[in-house]
Amino acid sequence: QVQLVESGGDLVQAGGSLRLSCAASGSIFRIESMDWYRQAPGKQREWVAGITRIGTTSYADSIKGRFTISRDNGKKTVYLQMNNLKPEDTAVYYCNARGLTTLIVQFDSWGQGTQVTVSS
């Protein structure tokens, strides 16, 4: 079993910043990739950013230049630094991790989500 716990969501004014965290725990042998997704009210969940085990990053066009993803492999934690937030960034942000368990079985786990609200 692999568990992901997100934190850091809050209410912030437009132009402000937040830092989300997602910590993984459980029977983890190796985490290959960690990604952030978000889901706004009435919309489908969308991918935001991802980072591989060796640190290769990728971003959705909508947040490129404003958000930065990073990870601490030792802490099994991924971060999302969000700057210059806009009202359209309002959503529940979810963490996803994929890798191998200690039984060398692939896992694909999701966190419970953290709410980010940006006021205009």
Short mmCIF file of C-alpha atoms in Angstrom, two decimals:
data_model
loop_
_atom_site.label_atom_id
_atom_site.label_comp_id
_atom_site.label_asym_id
_atom_site.label_seq_id
_atom_site.Cartn_x
_atom_site.Cartn_y
_atom_site.Cartn_z
CA GLN A 1 0.00 0.00 0.00
CA VAL A 2 1.19 3.46 -0.91
CA GLN A 3 -0.35 6.56 0.61
CA LEU A 4 -0.05 10.16 -0.56
CA VAL A 5 -0.92 13.13 1.64
CA GLU A 6 -1.12 16.62 0.18
CA SER A 7 -0.93 19.84 2.15
CA GLY A 8 -0.51 23.55 1.61
CA GLY A 9 -3.77 24.52 -0.01
CA ASP A 10 -5.30 27.80 1.11
CA LEU A 11 -7.22 30.90 0.14
CA VAL A 12 -4.95 33.50 -1.45
CA GLN A 13 -5.38 36.73 -3.36
CA ALA A 14 -4.56 36.98 -7.04
CA GLY A 15 -0.85 37.55 -7.53
CA GLY A 16 -0.01 35.64 -4.38
CA SER A 17 1.96 32.44 -3.87
CA LEU A 18 1.44 29.03 -2.33
CA ARG A 19 3.59 25.95 -1.92
CA LEU A 20 1.92 22.56 -2.03
CA SER A 21 3.52 19.45 -0.64
CA CYS A 22 2.78 15.77 -1.18
CA ALA A 23 4.39 13.14 0.98
CA ALA A 24 4.40 9.48 0.03
CA SER A 25 4.55 6.64 2.52
CA GLY A 26 4.08 2.90 2.67
CA SER A 27 5.75 -0.06 1.04
CA ILE A 28 7.72 1.90 -1.52
CA PHE A 29 10.75 0.52 -3.27
CA ARG A 30 11.11 3.31 -5.81
CA ILE A 31 9.04 6.24 -7.01
CA GLU A 32 9.48 6.75 -10.74
CA SER A 33 7.37 9.83 -11.30
CA MET A 34 5.32 12.29 -9.32
CA ASP A 35 2.75 14.59 -10.84
CA TRP A 36 0.32 17.28 -9.86
CA TYR A 37 -3.18 17.45 -11.30
CA ARG A 38 -6.04 19.80 -10.55
CA GLN A 39 -9.79 19.80 -10.91
CA ALA A 40 -11.84 22.96 -10.95
CA PRO A 41 -15.59 22.91 -10.20
CA GLY A 42 -17.51 21.53 -13.13
CA LYS A 43 -14.37 20.65 -15.08
CA GLN A 44 -12.37 17.53 -15.73
CA ARG A 45 -9.19 16.80 -13.87
CA GLU A 46 -6.19 18.20 -15.74
CA TRP A 47 -2.49 17.52 -15.52
CA VAL A 48 -0.42 20.42 -14.19
CA ALA A 49 3.19 19.34 -13.82
CA GLY A 50 5.38 16.28 -13.44
CA ILE A 51 8.84 15.28 -12.33
CA THR A 52 10.75 12.06 -12.87
CA ARG A 53 13.00 10.22 -10.45
CA ILE A 54 16.05 11.85 -11.98
CA GLY A 55 14.51 15.31 -11.85
CA THR A 56 13.25 15.88 -15.37
CA THR A 57 10.33 18.30 -15.19
CA SER A 58 7.42 19.10 -17.47
CA TYR A 59 4.59 21.62 -17.25
CA ALA A 60 1.21 22.39 -18.70
CA ASP A 61 1.23 25.49 -20.88
CA SER A 62 -1.33 27.20 -18.67
CA ILE A 63 1.04 27.37 -15.69
CA LYS A 64 4.45 27.41 -17.36
CA GLY A 65 6.64 30.16 -15.93
CA ARG A 66 4.50 30.53 -12.80
CA PHE A 67 4.66 27.10 -11.16
CA THR A 68 7.72 25.05 -10.27
CA ILE A 69 7.72 21.37 -9.38
CA SER A 70 10.48 19.82 -7.31
CA ARG A 71 11.02 16.67 -5.28
CA ASP A 72 13.04 15.37 -2.36
CA ASN A 73 13.68 11.70 -3.04
CA GLY A 74 14.94 11.09 0.48
CA LYS A 75 11.71 12.41 1.95
CA LYS A 76 9.56 10.88 -0.81
CA THR A 77 7.97 14.29 -1.20
CA VAL A 78 7.03 16.42 -4.18
CA TYR A 79 6.40 20.14 -4.05
CA LEU A 80 4.58 22.60 -6.25
CA GLN A 81 5.62 26.21 -5.85
CA MET A 82 2.87 28.37 -7.31
CA ASN A 83 3.57 32.04 -7.95
CA ASN A 84 1.50 34.82 -9.50
CA LEU A 85 -1.66 32.88 -8.84
CA LYS A 86 -4.76 33.69 -10.86
CA PRO A 87 -8.43 33.11 -10.11
CA GLU A 88 -8.47 30.44 -12.83
CA ASP A 89 -5.96 28.44 -10.77
CA THR A 90 -8.72 27.78 -8.25
CA ALA A 91 -9.14 24.02 -7.99
CA VAL A 92 -8.55 20.96 -5.89
CA TYR A 93 -4.96 19.92 -6.46
CA TYR A 94 -4.12 16.22 -6.47
CA CYS A 95 -0.81 14.43 -6.24
CA ASN A 96 -0.09 11.26 -8.21
CA ALA A 97 2.86 8.93 -7.81
CA ARG A 98 3.90 5.87 -9.81
CA GLY A 99 6.64 3.41 -9.07
CA LEU A 100 7.39 0.04 -7.53
CA THR A 101 6.42 -1.38 -4.15
CA THR A 102 8.78 -3.41 -2.02
CA LEU A 103 7.23 -6.49 -3.59
CA ILE A 104 8.33 -5.11 -6.96
CA VAL A 105 4.76 -4.52 -8.02
CA GLN A 106 3.85 -1.36 -9.87
CA PHE A 107 1.73 1.18 -8.05
CA ASP A 108 -0.20 4.23 -9.26
CA SER A 109 -1.51 6.16 -6.26
CA TRP A 110 -3.46 9.38 -5.69
CA GLY A 111 -3.74 11.70 -2.76
CA GLN A 112 -6.98 13.05 -1.33
CA GLY A 113 -6.48 16.54 -2.74
CA THR A 114 -5.91 20.00 -1.29
CA GLN A 115 -8.06 23.04 -2.06
CA VAL A 116 -6.51 26.12 -3.62
CA THR A 117 -8.74 29.16 -3.91
CA VAL A 118 -7.55 32.37 -5.56
CA SER A 119 -9.66 35.47 -5.05
CA SER A 120 -9.68 38.35 -7.52
#
